[in-house]
XYZ file of C-alpha atoms in Angstrom:
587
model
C 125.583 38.299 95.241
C 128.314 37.742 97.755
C 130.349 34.535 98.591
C 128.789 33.563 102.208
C 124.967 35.137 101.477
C 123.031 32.563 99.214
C 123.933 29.445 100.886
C 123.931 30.605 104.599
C 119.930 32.082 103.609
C 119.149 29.270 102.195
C 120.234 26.809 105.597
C 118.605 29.977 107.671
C 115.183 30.201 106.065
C 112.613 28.347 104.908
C 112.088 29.532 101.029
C 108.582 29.418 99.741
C 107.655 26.340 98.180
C 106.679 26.002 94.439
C 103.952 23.813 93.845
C 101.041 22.658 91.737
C 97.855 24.333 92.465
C 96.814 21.004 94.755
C 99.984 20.967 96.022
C 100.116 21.929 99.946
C 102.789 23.827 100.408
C 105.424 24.152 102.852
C 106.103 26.474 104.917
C 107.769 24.923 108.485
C 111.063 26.504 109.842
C 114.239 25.585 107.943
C 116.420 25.435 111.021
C 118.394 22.117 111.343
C 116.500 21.188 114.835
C 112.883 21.734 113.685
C 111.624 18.710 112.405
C 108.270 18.171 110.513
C 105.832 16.596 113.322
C 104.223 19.925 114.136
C 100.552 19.769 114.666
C 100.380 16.019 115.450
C 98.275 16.357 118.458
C 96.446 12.941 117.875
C 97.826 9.253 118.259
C 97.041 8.678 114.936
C 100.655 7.588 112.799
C 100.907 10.735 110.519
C 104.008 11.644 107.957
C 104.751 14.255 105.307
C 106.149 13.480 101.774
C 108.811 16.127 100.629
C 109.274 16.326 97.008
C 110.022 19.004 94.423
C 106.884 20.263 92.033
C 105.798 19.188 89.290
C 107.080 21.452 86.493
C 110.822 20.866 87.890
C 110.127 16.659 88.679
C 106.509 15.144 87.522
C 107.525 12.137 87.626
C 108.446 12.292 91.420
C 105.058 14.442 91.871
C 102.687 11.414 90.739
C 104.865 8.912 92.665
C 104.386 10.769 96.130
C 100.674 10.941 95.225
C 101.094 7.640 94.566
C 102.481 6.908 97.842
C 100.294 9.547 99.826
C 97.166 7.711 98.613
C 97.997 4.145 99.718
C 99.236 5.154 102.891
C 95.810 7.053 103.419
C 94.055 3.875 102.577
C 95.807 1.981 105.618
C 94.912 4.997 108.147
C 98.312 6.778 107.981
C 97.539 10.398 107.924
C 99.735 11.722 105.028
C 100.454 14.802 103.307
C 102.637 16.095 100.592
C 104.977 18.922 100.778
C 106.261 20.694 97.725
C 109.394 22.953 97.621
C 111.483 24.356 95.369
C 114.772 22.923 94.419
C 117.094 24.535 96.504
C 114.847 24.281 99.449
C 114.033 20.182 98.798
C 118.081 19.543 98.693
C 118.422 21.767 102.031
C 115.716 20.033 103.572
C 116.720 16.695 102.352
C 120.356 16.752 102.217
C 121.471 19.571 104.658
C 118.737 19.786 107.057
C 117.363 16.313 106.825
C 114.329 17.426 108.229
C 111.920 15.342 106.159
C 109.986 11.926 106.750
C 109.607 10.548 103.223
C 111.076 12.372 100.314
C 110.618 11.414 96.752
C 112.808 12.170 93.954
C 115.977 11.049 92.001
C 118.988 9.918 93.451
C 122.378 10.990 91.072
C 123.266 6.828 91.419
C 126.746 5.626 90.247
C 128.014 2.838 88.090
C 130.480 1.676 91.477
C 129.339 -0.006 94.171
C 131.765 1.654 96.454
C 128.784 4.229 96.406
C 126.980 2.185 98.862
C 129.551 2.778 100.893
C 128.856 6.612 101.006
C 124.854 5.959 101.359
C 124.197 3.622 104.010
C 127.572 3.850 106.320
C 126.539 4.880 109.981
C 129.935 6.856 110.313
C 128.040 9.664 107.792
C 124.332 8.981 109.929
C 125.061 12.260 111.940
C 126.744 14.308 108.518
C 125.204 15.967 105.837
C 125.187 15.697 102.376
C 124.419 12.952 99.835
C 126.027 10.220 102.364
C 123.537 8.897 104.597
C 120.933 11.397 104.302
C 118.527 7.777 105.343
C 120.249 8.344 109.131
C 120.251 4.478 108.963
C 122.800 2.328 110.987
C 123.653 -1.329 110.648
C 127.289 -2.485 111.978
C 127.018 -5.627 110.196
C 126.178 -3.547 107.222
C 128.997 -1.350 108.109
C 131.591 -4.154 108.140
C 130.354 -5.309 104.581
C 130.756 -1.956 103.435
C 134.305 -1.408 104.323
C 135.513 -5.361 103.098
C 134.486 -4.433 100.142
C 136.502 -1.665 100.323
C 139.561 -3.483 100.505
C 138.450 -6.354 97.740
C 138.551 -7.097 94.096
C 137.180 -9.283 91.129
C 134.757 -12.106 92.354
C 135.820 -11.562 96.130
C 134.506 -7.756 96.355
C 131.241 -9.055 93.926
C 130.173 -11.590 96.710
C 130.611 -8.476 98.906
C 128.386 -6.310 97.330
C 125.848 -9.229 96.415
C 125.352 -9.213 100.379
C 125.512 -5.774 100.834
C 122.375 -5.566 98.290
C 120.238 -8.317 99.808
C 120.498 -6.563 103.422
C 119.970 -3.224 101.503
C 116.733 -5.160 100.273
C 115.624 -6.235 104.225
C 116.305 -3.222 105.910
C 114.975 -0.359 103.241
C 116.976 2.275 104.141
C 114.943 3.592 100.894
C 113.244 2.095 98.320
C 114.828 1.921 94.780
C 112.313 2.455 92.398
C 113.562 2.495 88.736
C 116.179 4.181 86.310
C 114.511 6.475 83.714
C 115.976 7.024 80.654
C 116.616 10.180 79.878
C 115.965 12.280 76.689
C 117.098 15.058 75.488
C 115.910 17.557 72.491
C 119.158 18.368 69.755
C 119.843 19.506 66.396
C 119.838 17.025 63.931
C 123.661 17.389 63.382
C 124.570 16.863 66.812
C 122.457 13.749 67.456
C 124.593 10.755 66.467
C 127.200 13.270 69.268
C 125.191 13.189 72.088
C 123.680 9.403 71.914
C 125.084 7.416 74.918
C 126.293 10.445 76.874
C 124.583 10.548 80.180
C 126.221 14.496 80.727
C 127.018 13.380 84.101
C 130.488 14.494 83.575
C 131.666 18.045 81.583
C 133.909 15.895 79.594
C 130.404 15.168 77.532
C 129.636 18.648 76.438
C 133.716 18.671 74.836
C 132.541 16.590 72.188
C 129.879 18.688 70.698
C 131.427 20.929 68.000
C 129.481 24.269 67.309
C 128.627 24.912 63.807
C 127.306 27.959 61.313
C 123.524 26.431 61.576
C 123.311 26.267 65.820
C 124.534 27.602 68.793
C 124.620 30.784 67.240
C 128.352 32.172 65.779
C 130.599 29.140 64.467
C 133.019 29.960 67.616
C 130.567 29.626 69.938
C 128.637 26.421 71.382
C 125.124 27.483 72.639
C 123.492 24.572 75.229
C 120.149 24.631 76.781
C 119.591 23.920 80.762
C 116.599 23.771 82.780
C 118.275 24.222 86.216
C 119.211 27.861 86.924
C 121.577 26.675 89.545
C 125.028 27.279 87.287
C 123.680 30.616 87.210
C 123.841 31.299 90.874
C 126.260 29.268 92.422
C 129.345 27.522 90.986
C 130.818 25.876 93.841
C 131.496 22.467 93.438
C 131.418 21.567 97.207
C 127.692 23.212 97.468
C 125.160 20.232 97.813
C 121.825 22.214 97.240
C 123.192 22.987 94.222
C 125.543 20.691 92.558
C 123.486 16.895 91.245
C 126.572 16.299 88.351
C 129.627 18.076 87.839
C 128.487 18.855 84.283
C 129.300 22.054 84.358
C 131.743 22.666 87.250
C 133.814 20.072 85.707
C 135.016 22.287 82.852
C 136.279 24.488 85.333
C 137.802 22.433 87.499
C 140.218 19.639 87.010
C 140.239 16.365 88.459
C 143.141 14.029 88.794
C 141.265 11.293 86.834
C 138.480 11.627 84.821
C 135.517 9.562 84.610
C 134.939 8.740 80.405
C 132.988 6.316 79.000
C 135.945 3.753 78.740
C 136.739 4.437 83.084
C 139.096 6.553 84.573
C 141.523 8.521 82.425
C 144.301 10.426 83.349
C 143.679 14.209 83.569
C 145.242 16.684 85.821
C 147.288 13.744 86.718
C 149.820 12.647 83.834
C 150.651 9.222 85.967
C 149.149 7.021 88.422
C 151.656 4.912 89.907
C 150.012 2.466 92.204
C 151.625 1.062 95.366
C 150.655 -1.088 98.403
C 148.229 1.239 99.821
C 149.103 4.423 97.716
C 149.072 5.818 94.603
C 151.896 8.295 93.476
C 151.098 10.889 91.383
C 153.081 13.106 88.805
C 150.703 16.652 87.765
C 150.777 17.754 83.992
C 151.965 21.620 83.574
C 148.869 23.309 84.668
C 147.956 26.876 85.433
C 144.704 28.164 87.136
C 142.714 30.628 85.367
C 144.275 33.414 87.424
C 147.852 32.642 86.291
C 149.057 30.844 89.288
C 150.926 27.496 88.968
C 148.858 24.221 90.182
C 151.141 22.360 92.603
C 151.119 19.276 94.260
C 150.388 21.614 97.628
C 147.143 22.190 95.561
C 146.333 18.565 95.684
C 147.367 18.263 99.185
C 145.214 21.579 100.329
C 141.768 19.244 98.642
C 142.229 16.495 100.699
C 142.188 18.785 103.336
C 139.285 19.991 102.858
C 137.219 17.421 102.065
C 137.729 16.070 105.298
C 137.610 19.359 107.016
C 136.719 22.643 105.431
C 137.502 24.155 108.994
C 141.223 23.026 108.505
C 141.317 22.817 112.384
C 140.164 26.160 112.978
C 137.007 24.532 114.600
C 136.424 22.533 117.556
C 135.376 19.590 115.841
C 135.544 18.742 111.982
C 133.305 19.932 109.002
C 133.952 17.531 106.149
C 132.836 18.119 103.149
C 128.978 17.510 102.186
C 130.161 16.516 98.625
C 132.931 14.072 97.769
C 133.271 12.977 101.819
C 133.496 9.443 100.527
C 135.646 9.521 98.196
C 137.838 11.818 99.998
C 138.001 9.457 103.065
C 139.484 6.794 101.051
C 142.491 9.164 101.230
C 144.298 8.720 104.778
C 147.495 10.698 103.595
C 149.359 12.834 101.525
C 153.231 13.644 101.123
C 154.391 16.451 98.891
C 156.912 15.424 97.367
C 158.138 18.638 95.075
C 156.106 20.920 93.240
C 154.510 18.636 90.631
C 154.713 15.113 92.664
C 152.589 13.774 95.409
C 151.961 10.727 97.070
C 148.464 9.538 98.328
C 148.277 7.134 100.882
C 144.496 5.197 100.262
C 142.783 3.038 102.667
C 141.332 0.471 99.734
C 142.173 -1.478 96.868
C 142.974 0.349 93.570
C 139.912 -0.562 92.110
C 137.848 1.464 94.855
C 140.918 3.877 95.538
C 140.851 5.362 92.071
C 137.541 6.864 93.321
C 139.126 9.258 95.236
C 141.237 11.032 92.631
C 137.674 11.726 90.864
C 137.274 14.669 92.791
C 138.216 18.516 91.942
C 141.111 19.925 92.465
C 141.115 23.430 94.605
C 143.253 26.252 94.264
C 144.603 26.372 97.956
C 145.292 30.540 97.202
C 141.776 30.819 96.705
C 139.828 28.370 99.183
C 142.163 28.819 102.151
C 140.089 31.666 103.236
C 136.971 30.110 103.121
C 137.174 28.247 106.592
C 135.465 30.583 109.266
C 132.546 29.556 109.950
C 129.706 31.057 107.793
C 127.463 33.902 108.534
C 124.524 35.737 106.490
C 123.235 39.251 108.018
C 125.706 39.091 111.166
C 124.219 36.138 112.586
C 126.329 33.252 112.671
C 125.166 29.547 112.005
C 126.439 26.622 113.525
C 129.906 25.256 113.200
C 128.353 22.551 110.780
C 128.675 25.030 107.979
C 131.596 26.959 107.062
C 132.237 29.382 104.201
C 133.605 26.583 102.148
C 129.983 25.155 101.893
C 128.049 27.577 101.195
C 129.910 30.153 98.793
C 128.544 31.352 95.633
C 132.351 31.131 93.874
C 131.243 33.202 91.511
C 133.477 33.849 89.554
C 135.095 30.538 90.146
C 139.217 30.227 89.331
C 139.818 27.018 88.566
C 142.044 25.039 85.859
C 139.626 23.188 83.895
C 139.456 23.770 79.825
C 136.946 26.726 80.173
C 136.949 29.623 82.487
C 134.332 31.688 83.636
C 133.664 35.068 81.569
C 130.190 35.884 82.969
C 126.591 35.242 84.323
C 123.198 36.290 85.014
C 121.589 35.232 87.474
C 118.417 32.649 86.708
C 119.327 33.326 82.636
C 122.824 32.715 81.587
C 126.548 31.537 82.218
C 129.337 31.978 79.653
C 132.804 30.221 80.029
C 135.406 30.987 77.432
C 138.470 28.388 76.698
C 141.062 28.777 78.511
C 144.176 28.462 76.243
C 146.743 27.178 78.290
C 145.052 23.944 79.465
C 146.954 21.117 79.014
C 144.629 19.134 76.764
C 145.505 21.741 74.103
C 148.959 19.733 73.840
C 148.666 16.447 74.925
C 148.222 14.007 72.404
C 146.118 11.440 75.245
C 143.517 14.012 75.651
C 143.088 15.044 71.959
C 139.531 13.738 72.136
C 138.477 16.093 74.761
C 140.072 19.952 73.393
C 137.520 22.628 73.647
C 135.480 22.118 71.267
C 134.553 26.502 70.711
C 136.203 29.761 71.728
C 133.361 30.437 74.177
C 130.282 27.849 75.782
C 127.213 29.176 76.623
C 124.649 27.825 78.898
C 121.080 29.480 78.567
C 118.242 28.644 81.075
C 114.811 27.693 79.016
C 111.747 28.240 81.940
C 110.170 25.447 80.309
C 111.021 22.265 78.045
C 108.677 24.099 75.318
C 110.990 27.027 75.431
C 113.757 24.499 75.259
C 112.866 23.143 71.768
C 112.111 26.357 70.360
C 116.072 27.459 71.094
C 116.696 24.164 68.983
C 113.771 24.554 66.445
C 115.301 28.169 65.697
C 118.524 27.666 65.495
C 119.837 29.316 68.591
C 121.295 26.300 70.611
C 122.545 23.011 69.936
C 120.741 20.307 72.721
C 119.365 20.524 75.945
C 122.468 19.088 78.138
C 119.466 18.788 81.299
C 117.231 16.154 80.346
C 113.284 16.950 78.991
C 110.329 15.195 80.324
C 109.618 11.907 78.195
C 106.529 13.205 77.058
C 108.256 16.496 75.554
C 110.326 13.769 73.890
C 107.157 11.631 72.454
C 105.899 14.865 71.093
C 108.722 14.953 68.346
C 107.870 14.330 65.210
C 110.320 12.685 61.835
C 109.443 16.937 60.135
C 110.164 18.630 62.928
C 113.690 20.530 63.094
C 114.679 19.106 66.224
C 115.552 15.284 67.313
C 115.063 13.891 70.661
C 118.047 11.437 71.533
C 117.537 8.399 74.179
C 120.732 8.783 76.468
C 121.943 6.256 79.316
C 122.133 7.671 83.196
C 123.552 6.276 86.340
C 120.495 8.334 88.550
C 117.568 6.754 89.536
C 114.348 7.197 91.716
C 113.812 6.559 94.787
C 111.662 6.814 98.072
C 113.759 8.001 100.886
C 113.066 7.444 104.681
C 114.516 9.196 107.563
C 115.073 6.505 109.496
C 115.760 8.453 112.894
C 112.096 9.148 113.194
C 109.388 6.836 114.258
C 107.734 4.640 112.853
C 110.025 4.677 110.047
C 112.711 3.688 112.462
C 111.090 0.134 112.174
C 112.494 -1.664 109.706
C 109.077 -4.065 109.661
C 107.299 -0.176 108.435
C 109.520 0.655 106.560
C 109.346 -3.136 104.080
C 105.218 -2.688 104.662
C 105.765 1.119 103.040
C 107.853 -0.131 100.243
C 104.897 -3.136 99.298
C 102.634 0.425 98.785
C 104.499 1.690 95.377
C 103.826 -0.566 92.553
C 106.601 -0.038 90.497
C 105.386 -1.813 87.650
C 103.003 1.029 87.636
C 105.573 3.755 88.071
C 107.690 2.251 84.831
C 104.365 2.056 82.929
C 102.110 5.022 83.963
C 104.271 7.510 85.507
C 107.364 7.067 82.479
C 105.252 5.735 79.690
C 107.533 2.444 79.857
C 110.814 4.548 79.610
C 112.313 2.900 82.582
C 113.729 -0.304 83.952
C 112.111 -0.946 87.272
C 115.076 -2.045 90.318
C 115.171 -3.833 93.271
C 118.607 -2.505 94.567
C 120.371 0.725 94.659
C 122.667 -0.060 91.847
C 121.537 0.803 88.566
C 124.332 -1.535 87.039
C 122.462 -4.701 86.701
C 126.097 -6.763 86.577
C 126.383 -6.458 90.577
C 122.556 -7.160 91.713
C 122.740 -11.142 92.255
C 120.215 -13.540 90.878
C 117.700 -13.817 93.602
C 116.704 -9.971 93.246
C 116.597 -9.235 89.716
C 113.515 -8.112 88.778
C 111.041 -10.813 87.393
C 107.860 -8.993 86.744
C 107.565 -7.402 90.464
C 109.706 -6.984 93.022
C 111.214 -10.478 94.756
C 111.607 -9.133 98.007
C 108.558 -6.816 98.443
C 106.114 -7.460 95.673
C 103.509 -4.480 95.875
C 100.300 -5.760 97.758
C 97.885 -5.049 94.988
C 97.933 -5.009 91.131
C 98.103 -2.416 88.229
C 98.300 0.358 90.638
C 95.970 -0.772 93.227
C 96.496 -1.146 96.545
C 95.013 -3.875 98.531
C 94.135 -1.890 101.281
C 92.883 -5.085 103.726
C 96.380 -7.008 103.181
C 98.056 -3.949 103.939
C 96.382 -2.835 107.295
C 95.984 -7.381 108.321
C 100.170 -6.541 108.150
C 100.180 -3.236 109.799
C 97.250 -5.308 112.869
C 100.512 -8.291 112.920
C 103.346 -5.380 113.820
C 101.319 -4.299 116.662
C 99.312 -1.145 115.446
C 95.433 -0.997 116.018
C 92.842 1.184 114.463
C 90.188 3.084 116.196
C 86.848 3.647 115.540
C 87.447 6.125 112.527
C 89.726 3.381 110.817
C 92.700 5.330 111.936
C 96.107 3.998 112.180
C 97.552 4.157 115.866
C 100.709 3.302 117.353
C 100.427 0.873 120.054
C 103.353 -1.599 120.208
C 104.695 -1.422 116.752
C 105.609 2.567 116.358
């Protein structure tokens, strides 16, 4: 597979969708400028739900049924699109050709990431920042005070920041799961309150003689075959944690369970308005030195992965908020650099979060991408879309090999620093070689545990795979923590979900009492905000039994059609004579 194929197909053409035998499926253009309203020859208000199928997200399935069947019942015509994963991120994220998409958002624990969804700067951008297209310059100026805040100051901030989130519905927040995954009994009291959003994670699991195979290897289960085909960390259809990625790349700080440690970075020394930074003795896994040039080259290319070679810029579709909160950098020598940062530490240490490129290596990757001679628009460049396989990075394993839609192996990488220093004892390689083996099913998943072949499953296993675990059975199922959550997304650039008033009546259609209950057995906490930290939401919109800003109009599940359509009659729409919803004054 070369560098600038996969990704460049995959913005280029519309891949079959994969979907439940119900399911209608797909199968519009992929092109940036088609957008899903063909066939709408009537007045009638019609939208499309994207979301992926059901044996790769059930839970998001039932919701958009969910969803699809209230909005029938007040005369919206409504149907649900199913695609597989690559071509739902595309769609969502690259593309944002959608109307309603369904599905899990990767969340954070800081608030700075509100910044990143809901800023209008990113409306026009793709990526995981403002895929909504919503604008707001009130919101805007909240967004970047908080920026520059701390302590009580910045938590007033983001109070506000959540109660306009919760008028305007950019997207509704639905509820944060919790996760389970399958493990060897040895390795359970490991894995418990590890959300394996980060690679550091997966260094604390220790192979041994009765799983993952030979005592100097660590065998781990996915589900998602995409560290099997792609492993660049910039690609957005392909990267929702840097659980993998991360142990080949290094970032300055690393995000642990006790906040930000240093990493690649031995010191942080924090000015007004910069942060000075000394590198550890690092190699990349081709031999080369890691410089403070290295560092400079990233924030490069987060902001522009053209490097000027294009008319305009092409930032980054991952990391472009955290790499904005970098303004400059100065080089001082070969291991010290000086980042000049546009917020207050507390936000600021956000940016030295991100990966750390080898300049030798990505330098090249700034024309402008092309698949079979034709070349796409100057919104994607090589950068983007490369396989980087095999990646060269500095992290504490390096690639060895992969095949495609079945396996990756890394193998430790002996000179990484963490070998040595004594700060980062806790997080040594824990085996001579890691690999990561793709199970087509969460059945096939346990079995690798049951057997004796693998050691967890680092993606997470439906919650009814979980309940099926039994006190005999050779495998334990562990409850762990995770910053994503679920969530209804609207594109607000396209009418009628460009009305705010829609938008609030579409979010009183989901019961997510129901969704916590029915569609997760009870194994989630319902929210009212995009944070999944409760500590920031404030008082007035913490969840009391239903949601205080837009209870659902019904109860246990069911929809009060006639209070629904009496609000749609007050925004200005009519019905006709077939009870069909039309757009007269309020679409």
């Amino acid at each position: 597979m070369s560098d600038t194929g996969v990704g460049n197909v995959s913005r280029r053409q519309f891949l079959a969708g994969a979907g439940a035998a119900a399911a209608t499926v797909a199968t519009a253009g992929c092109t940036r400028q088609v957008r899903s309203i063909a066939g709408r020859s009537s007045d009638q208000v019609s939208l499309s739900i994207a979301a992926l199928p059901a044996d790769e997200d059930d839970a998001a399935v039932r919701i958009a049924q969910h969803l699809r069947s209230n909005l029938d019942a007040v005369g919206v015509s409504t149907s649900v699109d199913f695609f597989s994963a690559e071509t739902f991120w595309v769609e969502f994220l690259v593309n944002q050709s959608f109307d309603i998409a369904v599905g899990a958002h990767p969340g954070g624990e800081d608030p700075d990431l509100l910044y990143e969804m809901f800023h209008s700067r990113f409306s026009a951008e793709s990526g995981w920042q403002n895929p909504y297209g919503f604008t707001d310059i009130e919101l805007d100026r909240l967004l970047e005070r908080q920026r520059s805040e701390t302590g009580a100051r910045r938590a007033e901030t983001v109070a506000e920041i959540l109660r306009m989130t919760a008028r305007e519905q950019p997207f509704t927040p639905l509820c944060v799961p919790i996760e389970h995954r399958l493990t060897a009994p040895a390795h359970a009291p490991v894995i418990e309150d590890r959300p394996f959003s980060w690679a550091g994670d997966l260094l604390a699991v220790e192979p041994n003689g009765e799983t993952g195979g030979a005592a100097d290897e660590l065998v781990v289960v996915v589900r998602d075959t995409a560290p099997t085909e792609n492993l660049n960390p910039l690609a957005v259809e392909y990267r929702r944690t840097d659980a993998v990625t991360g142990l080949v790349y290094d970032p300055l700080l690393a995000t642990t369970g006790d906040g930000r440690t240093p990493w690649l970075a031995s010191t942080v020394e924090w000015g007004d308005g910069s942060a000075e930074i000394t590198l550890r003795d690092a190699t990349w896994h081709d031999g080369e030195p890691v410089t403070a040039s290295d560092v400079a080259f990233t924030y490069q290319m987060l902001a522009d992965t053209s490097l000027g070679g294009l008319e305009s810029p092409v930032p980054t579709q991952r990391f472009r908020g955290r790499g904005e909160l970098v303004s400059a950098v100065e080089v001082h020598d070969e291991s010290t650099v000086t980042l000049s940062v546009v917020a207050a530490e507390e936000v600021a240490s956000r940016a030295l979060t991100v990966p750390v490129l080898p300049e030798h290596v990505w330098a090249d990757r700034t024309d402008t991408a092309a698949a079979g001679g034709v070349v796409d628009d100057e919104r994607t460049t090589e950068a983007m879309v490369a396989s980087n396989i095999p990646p060269i990075g500095s992290g504490p394993y390096a690639f060895l090999d992969s095949s495609e839609r079945d396996e990756v192996v890394l193998e430790r990488y002996p000179d990484h620093f963490a070998q040595a220093a004594d700060d980062l004892a806790g997080f040594r390689p824990p085996a001579e070689r890691l690999r990561l083996v793709v199970a087509p099913s969460d059945a096939a998943a346990r079995e690798w545990i049951e057997d004796g072949n693998a050691a967890l499953t680092v993606s997470p296993v439906r919650h009814d795979t979980g309940a099926e675990v039994t006190d005999d059975d050779p495998v334990r199922v562990v409850e762990t923590p995770t910053p994503r959550f679920y969530h209804i997304a609207y594109n607000t650039r396209r009418s009628p979900l460009s009305n705010v008033r829609f938008r609030r009546l579409a979010s009183r259609l989901v019961d997510k009492s129901w969704v916590v209950t029915d569609v997760f057995d009870g194994t989630a906490r319902p929210m009212t905000t995009p944070m999944p930290a409760e500590s920031w939401v404030p008082t007035e919109l913490e969840w009391d039994g239903n949601d205080p800003e837009l209870p659902f109009l019904g109860t246990n599940g069911h929809l009060n059609a006639d209070a629904a359509r009496d609000q749609l009659v007050g925004m200005g729409y009519q019905y006709n004579e077939d009870g069909d919803l039309i757009a007269v004054g309020g679409g």
